[in-house]
Amino acid sequence: MNYPVLELSRFDRIHRTNHIIDACKYPAADDTGTVHTMTHYMTDCLFRLKTMGQEPRYWSFASFNSKRHDKTAIRLNTALVLEYRHSARASVLAELADIGLAHWIVDTESPTENRFAVIFPLANPILNETRSNRYTRLASVLLQQIGVAGAVDGCNAITFLVAPRPTALVQGFAGDILDPETYIKETAELLAEAHAFVNVVAREDEDDEQLFDWGGAG
């Protein structure tokens, strides 16, 4: 099986805004186990974050044209990330098992609560040069399909960032790899109402362009 190549961009905050520190590309998985996959890379990043403490704090699976975390700089997305409050975990996992899409679960955090991220690798990247709304559409439909309240405000935005907990484990779940174009076409008639599943909380720490909360983006 040919697995898609994903890109993980990592950010740190510099003068109230986030700037990219590094970006690495790896296959989502590998049947032989002989290559360094994205699962291994995420695990390595978390290990260094726990043991060294100076690793970049924020993750995105977007590819950027510049060092700045800005919507206009996003070239493409290789995975889609949704984030939920910890209290929704059991319900979300049960729904994901029924949906049958390949995904990872990674524990995340904000200054006030524990959360978790659901990372869906994409069979083909979402190109954003001309149609950046496709990511938001896809994320909103997935929120509605999962159908569990407790999603973090703004997690369907293309600029969304998550902050993995240093002690987090990367849990992988097999399934069909999400094809953005096919999924969007199949749900074209669906009125996505993502707001029904989002818990709006007070903004905790926003940058000067109001792109995201600490640990997330709006």
Short mmCIF file of the C-alpha atoms (twelve columns), coordinates in Angstrom:
data_MODEL
# 
_entry.id   MODEL 
# 
loop_
_atom_site.group_PDB 
_atom_site.id 
_atom_site.type_symbol 
_atom_site.label_atom_id 
_atom_site.label_alt_id 
_atom_site.label_comp_id 
_atom_site.label_asym_id 
_atom_site.label_seq_id 
_atom_site.Cartn_x 
_atom_site.Cartn_y 
_atom_site.Cartn_z 
_atom_site.pdbx_PDB_model_num 
ATOM 1   C CA . MET A 1   0.000   0.000  0.000  1 
ATOM 2   C CA . ASN A 2   1.225   3.502  -0.817 1 
ATOM 3   C CA . TYR A 3   0.861   5.794  2.173  1 
ATOM 4   C CA . PRO A 4   0.649   9.563  1.748  1 
ATOM 5   C CA . VAL A 5   3.605   11.723 2.709  1 
ATOM 6   C CA . LEU A 6   2.737   14.128 5.507  1 
ATOM 7   C CA . GLU A 7   4.486   17.307 6.624  1 
ATOM 8   C CA . LEU A 8   4.627   18.343 10.265 1 
ATOM 9   C CA . SER A 9   5.501   21.997 10.890 1 
ATOM 10  C CA . ARG A 10  6.473   23.022 14.415 1 
ATOM 11  C CA . PHE A 11  6.196   26.511 15.866 1 
ATOM 12  C CA . ASP A 12  7.269   28.529 18.884 1 
ATOM 13  C CA . ARG A 13  6.033   31.878 20.077 1 
ATOM 14  C CA . ILE A 14  8.273   34.877 19.381 1 
ATOM 15  C CA . HIS A 15  7.031   38.322 20.482 1 
ATOM 16  C CA . ARG A 16  3.367   37.226 20.780 1 
ATOM 17  C CA . THR A 17  3.253   35.561 17.366 1 
ATOM 18  C CA . ASN A 18  4.210   32.068 16.273 1 
ATOM 19  C CA . HIS A 19  7.094   31.425 13.907 1 
ATOM 20  C CA . ILE A 20  8.000   28.150 12.247 1 
ATOM 21  C CA . ILE A 21  11.026  26.397 13.714 1 
ATOM 22  C CA . ASP A 22  11.214  23.359 11.469 1 
ATOM 23  C CA . ALA A 23  9.206   21.115 9.151  1 
ATOM 24  C CA . CYS A 24  9.723   17.442 8.315  1 
ATOM 25  C CA . LYS A 25  8.125   15.126 5.768  1 
ATOM 26  C CA . TYR A 26  7.547   11.407 6.364  1 
ATOM 27  C CA . PRO A 27  5.106   8.744  5.119  1 
ATOM 28  C CA . ALA A 28  2.022   8.333  7.278  1 
ATOM 29  C CA . ALA A 29  2.986   4.686  7.851  1 
ATOM 30  C CA . ASP A 30  4.905   1.829  6.285  1 
ATOM 31  C CA . ASP A 31  4.009   -1.841 5.970  1 
ATOM 32  C CA . THR A 32  7.597   -3.010 6.319  1 
ATOM 33  C CA . GLY A 33  8.554   -0.900 9.306  1 
ATOM 34  C CA . THR A 34  11.959  -0.233 7.753  1 
ATOM 35  C CA . VAL A 35  11.551  3.494  7.145  1 
ATOM 36  C CA . HIS A 36  11.144  6.364  9.561  1 
ATOM 37  C CA . THR A 37  7.429   7.149  9.444  1 
ATOM 38  C CA . MET A 38  5.421   10.122 10.679 1 
ATOM 39  C CA . THR A 39  4.324   8.059  13.684 1 
ATOM 40  C CA . HIS A 40  7.960   7.588  14.695 1 
ATOM 41  C CA . TYR A 41  8.739   11.249 14.117 1 
ATOM 42  C CA . MET A 42  5.826   12.455 16.276 1 
ATOM 43  C CA . THR A 43  6.939   10.058 19.024 1 
ATOM 44  C CA . ASP A 44  10.506  11.377 18.792 1 
ATOM 45  C CA . CYS A 45  9.264   14.987 19.002 1 
ATOM 46  C CA . LEU A 46  7.270   14.208 22.140 1 
ATOM 47  C CA . PHE A 47  10.202  12.376 23.739 1 
ATOM 48  C CA . ARG A 48  12.479  15.368 23.162 1 
ATOM 49  C CA . LEU A 49  9.801   17.732 24.463 1 
ATOM 50  C CA . LYS A 50  9.537   15.695 27.669 1 
ATOM 51  C CA . THR A 51  13.270  15.233 28.221 1 
ATOM 52  C CA . MET A 52  14.687  18.509 26.893 1 
ATOM 53  C CA . GLY A 53  11.839  20.958 27.352 1 
ATOM 54  C CA . GLN A 54  13.027  23.375 24.670 1 
ATOM 55  C CA . GLU A 55  11.338  21.724 21.699 1 
ATOM 56  C CA . PRO A 56  8.806   23.717 19.618 1 
ATOM 57  C CA . ARG A 57  5.441   23.756 21.407 1 
ATOM 58  C CA . TYR A 58  2.909   23.965 18.569 1 
ATOM 59  C CA . TRP A 59  2.120   21.565 15.727 1 
ATOM 60  C CA . SER A 60  0.487   21.975 12.334 1 
ATOM 61  C CA . PHE A 61  0.264   19.594 9.388  1 
ATOM 62  C CA . ALA A 62  0.306   22.469 6.932  1 
ATOM 63  C CA . SER A 63  3.155   23.425 4.623  1 
ATOM 64  C CA . PHE A 64  4.039   27.116 4.805  1 
ATOM 65  C CA . ASN A 65  5.610   29.486 2.296  1 
ATOM 66  C CA . SER A 66  7.162   31.619 5.026  1 
ATOM 67  C CA . LYS A 67  8.300   31.403 8.635  1 
ATOM 68  C CA . ARG A 68  5.209   33.160 9.970  1 
ATOM 69  C CA . HIS A 69  2.004   31.466 11.078 1 
ATOM 70  C CA . ASP A 70  -0.389  33.218 8.751  1 
ATOM 71  C CA . LYS A 71  -3.325  31.999 6.653  1 
ATOM 72  C CA . THR A 72  -1.903  33.540 3.490  1 
ATOM 73  C CA . ALA A 73  1.368   31.624 3.975  1 
ATOM 74  C CA . ILE A 74  -0.245  28.172 4.023  1 
ATOM 75  C CA . ARG A 75  0.549   26.316 0.806  1 
ATOM 76  C CA . LEU A 76  -1.176  22.999 1.503  1 
ATOM 77  C CA . ASN A 77  -2.413  20.681 4.259  1 
ATOM 78  C CA . THR A 78  -1.341  17.035 4.429  1 
ATOM 79  C CA . ALA A 79  -3.490  16.075 7.436  1 
ATOM 80  C CA . LEU A 80  -6.589  17.421 9.135  1 
ATOM 81  C CA . VAL A 81  -6.563  18.011 12.888 1 
ATOM 82  C CA . LEU A 82  -9.537  18.361 15.229 1 
ATOM 83  C CA . GLU A 83  -9.169  19.033 18.948 1 
ATOM 84  C CA . TYR A 84  -11.572 18.153 21.760 1 
ATOM 85  C CA . ARG A 85  -11.771 18.748 25.462 1 
ATOM 86  C CA . HIS A 86  -10.755 15.723 27.528 1 
ATOM 87  C CA . SER A 87  -14.306 15.144 28.800 1 
ATOM 88  C CA . ALA A 88  -15.420 14.187 25.271 1 
ATOM 89  C CA . ARG A 89  -12.742 11.540 24.785 1 
ATOM 90  C CA . ALA A 90  -14.752 8.328  25.281 1 
ATOM 91  C CA . SER A 91  -17.626 9.498  23.095 1 
ATOM 92  C CA . VAL A 92  -15.323 10.713 20.297 1 
ATOM 93  C CA . LEU A 93  -13.318 7.472  20.247 1 
ATOM 94  C CA . ALA A 94  -16.510 5.431  19.999 1 
ATOM 95  C CA . GLU A 95  -17.734 7.468  17.043 1 
ATOM 96  C CA . LEU A 96  -14.355 7.308  15.298 1 
ATOM 97  C CA . ALA A 97  -14.420 3.512  15.547 1 
ATOM 98  C CA . ASP A 98  -17.756 3.494  13.701 1 
ATOM 99  C CA . ILE A 99  -16.602 5.970  11.037 1 
ATOM 100 C CA . GLY A 100 -13.578 3.833  10.207 1 
ATOM 101 C CA . LEU A 101 -11.087 6.495  9.083  1 
ATOM 102 C CA . ALA A 102 -7.380  6.130  9.826  1 
ATOM 103 C CA . HIS A 103 -6.293  8.581  12.523 1 
ATOM 104 C CA . TRP A 104 -3.938  9.284  15.391 1 
ATOM 105 C CA . ILE A 105 -4.851  10.422 18.894 1 
ATOM 106 C CA . VAL A 106 -2.382  12.710 20.698 1 
ATOM 107 C CA . ASP A 107 -2.949  14.289 24.113 1 
ATOM 108 C CA . THR A 108 -2.748  18.077 24.034 1 
ATOM 109 C CA . GLU A 109 -3.124  20.928 26.490 1 
ATOM 110 C CA . SER A 110 -4.017  24.540 27.036 1 
ATOM 111 C CA . PRO A 111 -3.053  26.628 30.079 1 
ATOM 112 C CA . THR A 112 -6.353  25.690 31.739 1 
ATOM 113 C CA . GLU A 113 -7.302  22.163 30.667 1 
ATOM 114 C CA . ASN A 114 -6.275  18.875 29.111 1 
ATOM 115 C CA . ARG A 115 -7.411  18.170 25.560 1 
ATOM 116 C CA . PHE A 116 -6.710  15.678 22.798 1 
ATOM 117 C CA . ALA A 117 -6.167  15.979 19.062 1 
ATOM 118 C CA . VAL A 118 -7.509  13.701 16.344 1 
ATOM 119 C CA . ILE A 119 -5.157  13.730 13.338 1 
ATOM 120 C CA . PHE A 120 -6.537  12.420 10.035 1 
ATOM 121 C CA . PRO A 121 -3.879  11.772 7.352  1 
ATOM 122 C CA . LEU A 122 -5.098  12.866 3.918  1 
ATOM 123 C CA . ALA A 123 -4.774  10.654 0.841  1 
ATOM 124 C CA . ASN A 124 -4.027  13.798 -1.163 1 
ATOM 125 C CA . PRO A 125 -3.069  17.229 0.186  1 
ATOM 126 C CA . ILE A 126 -5.507  20.116 0.194  1 
ATOM 127 C CA . LEU A 127 -3.985  22.882 -1.920 1 
ATOM 128 C CA . ASN A 128 -4.817  26.326 -0.613 1 
ATOM 129 C CA . GLU A 129 -3.543  28.784 -3.185 1 
ATOM 130 C CA . THR A 130 -7.000  29.458 -4.585 1 
ATOM 131 C CA . ARG A 131 -9.515  27.591 -2.422 1 
ATOM 132 C CA . SER A 132 -8.500  27.805 1.223  1 
ATOM 133 C CA . ASN A 133 -12.110 27.252 2.329  1 
ATOM 134 C CA . ARG A 134 -11.957 23.559 1.405  1 
ATOM 135 C CA . TYR A 135 -10.064 22.707 4.590  1 
ATOM 136 C CA . THR A 136 -12.644 24.432 6.784  1 
ATOM 137 C CA . ARG A 137 -15.482 22.745 4.890  1 
ATOM 138 C CA . LEU A 138 -13.928 19.304 5.332  1 
ATOM 139 C CA . ALA A 139 -13.172 19.867 9.021  1 
ATOM 140 C CA . SER A 140 -16.688 21.168 9.681  1 
ATOM 141 C CA . VAL A 141 -18.302 18.153 8.018  1 
ATOM 142 C CA . LEU A 142 -16.114 15.801 10.047 1 
ATOM 143 C CA . LEU A 143 -17.099 17.562 13.271 1 
ATOM 144 C CA . GLN A 144 -20.727 17.024 12.328 1 
ATOM 145 C CA . GLN A 145 -20.174 13.398 11.305 1 
ATOM 146 C CA . ILE A 146 -18.446 12.626 14.617 1 
ATOM 147 C CA . GLY A 147 -21.353 14.424 16.246 1 
ATOM 148 C CA . VAL A 148 -19.919 14.861 19.742 1 
ATOM 149 C CA . ALA A 149 -20.011 18.137 21.635 1 
ATOM 150 C CA . GLY A 150 -16.775 19.327 23.182 1 
ATOM 151 C CA . ALA A 151 -14.698 20.352 20.174 1 
ATOM 152 C CA . VAL A 152 -12.358 23.262 20.847 1 
ATOM 153 C CA . ASP A 153 -13.478 26.579 19.395 1 
ATOM 154 C CA . GLY A 154 -11.730 27.241 16.086 1 
ATOM 155 C CA . CYS A 155 -10.412 23.717 15.534 1 
ATOM 156 C CA . ASN A 156 -11.917 23.630 12.028 1 
ATOM 157 C CA . ALA A 157 -9.831  26.642 10.962 1 
ATOM 158 C CA . ILE A 158 -6.953  26.238 8.531  1 
ATOM 159 C CA . THR A 159 -4.631  28.140 10.910 1 
ATOM 160 C CA . PHE A 160 -5.343  25.809 13.836 1 
ATOM 161 C CA . LEU A 161 -2.399  24.725 16.004 1 
ATOM 162 C CA . VAL A 162 -2.274  22.155 18.782 1 
ATOM 163 C CA . ALA A 163 0.117   21.958 21.736 1 
ATOM 164 C CA . PRO A 164 0.911   18.289 22.514 1 
ATOM 165 C CA . ARG A 165 1.508   17.412 26.142 1 
ATOM 166 C CA . PRO A 166 5.135   16.408 26.799 1 
ATOM 167 C CA . THR A 167 3.931   13.128 28.315 1 
ATOM 168 C CA . ALA A 168 1.604   12.313 25.402 1 
ATOM 169 C CA . LEU A 169 1.638   9.028  23.518 1 
ATOM 170 C CA . VAL A 170 0.916   8.716  19.800 1 
ATOM 171 C CA . GLN A 171 -1.935  6.251  19.358 1 
ATOM 172 C CA . GLY A 172 -2.549  5.087  15.798 1 
ATOM 173 C CA . PHE A 173 -5.830  3.609  14.548 1 
ATOM 174 C CA . ALA A 174 -6.079  1.838  11.201 1 
ATOM 175 C CA . GLY A 175 -8.812  2.560  8.689  1 
ATOM 176 C CA . ASP A 176 -9.541  4.169  5.344  1 
ATOM 177 C CA . ILE A 177 -7.312  7.136  4.559  1 
ATOM 178 C CA . LEU A 178 -9.434  10.240 4.112  1 
ATOM 179 C CA . ASP A 179 -9.594  11.476 0.507  1 
ATOM 180 C CA . PRO A 180 -10.527 15.188 0.699  1 
ATOM 181 C CA . GLU A 181 -11.944 15.597 -2.815 1 
ATOM 182 C CA . THR A 182 -14.078 12.459 -2.633 1 
ATOM 183 C CA . TYR A 183 -15.351 13.293 0.837  1 
ATOM 184 C CA . ILE A 184 -16.233 16.867 -0.110 1 
ATOM 185 C CA . LYS A 185 -18.137 15.690 -3.193 1 
ATOM 186 C CA . GLU A 186 -20.014 13.017 -1.253 1 
ATOM 187 C CA . THR A 187 -21.128 15.571 1.372  1 
ATOM 188 C CA . ALA A 188 -21.780 18.483 -1.004 1 
ATOM 189 C CA . GLU A 189 -25.481 18.621 -0.079 1 
ATOM 190 C CA . LEU A 190 -24.829 18.537 3.658  1 
ATOM 191 C CA . LEU A 191 -25.255 21.779 5.561  1 
ATOM 192 C CA . ALA A 192 -22.336 21.561 7.960  1 
ATOM 193 C CA . GLU A 193 -23.212 23.067 11.330 1 
ATOM 194 C CA . ALA A 194 -19.968 22.623 13.228 1 
ATOM 195 C CA . HIS A 195 -20.913 25.228 15.842 1 
ATOM 196 C CA . ALA A 196 -23.347 22.753 17.378 1 
ATOM 197 C CA . PHE A 197 -20.420 20.601 18.511 1 
ATOM 198 C CA . VAL A 198 -18.036 23.336 19.658 1 
ATOM 199 C CA . ASN A 199 -17.573 24.494 23.230 1 
ATOM 200 C CA . VAL A 200 -16.868 28.205 23.041 1 
ATOM 201 C CA . VAL A 201 -14.527 29.212 25.859 1 
ATOM 202 C CA . ALA A 202 -12.923 32.512 26.717 1 
ATOM 203 C CA . ARG A 203 -9.875  33.229 24.565 1 
ATOM 204 C CA . GLU A 204 -6.861  32.387 26.672 1 
ATOM 205 C CA . ASP A 205 -3.904  34.010 24.924 1 
ATOM 206 C CA . GLU A 206 -4.138  35.350 21.404 1 
ATOM 207 C CA . ASP A 207 -1.548  36.790 19.064 1 
ATOM 208 C CA . ASP A 208 -1.693  40.280 17.658 1 
ATOM 209 C CA . GLU A 209 -3.589  39.135 14.572 1 
ATOM 210 C CA . GLN A 210 -6.081  37.069 16.591 1 
ATOM 211 C CA . LEU A 211 -5.246  33.941 14.604 1 
ATOM 212 C CA . PHE A 212 -5.405  31.408 17.404 1 
ATOM 213 C CA . ASP A 213 -5.760  30.590 21.065 1 
ATOM 214 C CA . TRP A 214 -2.829  29.097 22.959 1 
ATOM 215 C CA . GLY A 215 -2.986  25.486 21.855 1 
ATOM 216 C CA . GLY A 216 -5.483  26.235 19.095 1 
ATOM 217 C CA . ALA A 217 -6.525  28.622 16.408 1 
ATOM 218 C CA . GLY A 218 -9.655  30.511 15.649 1 
# 
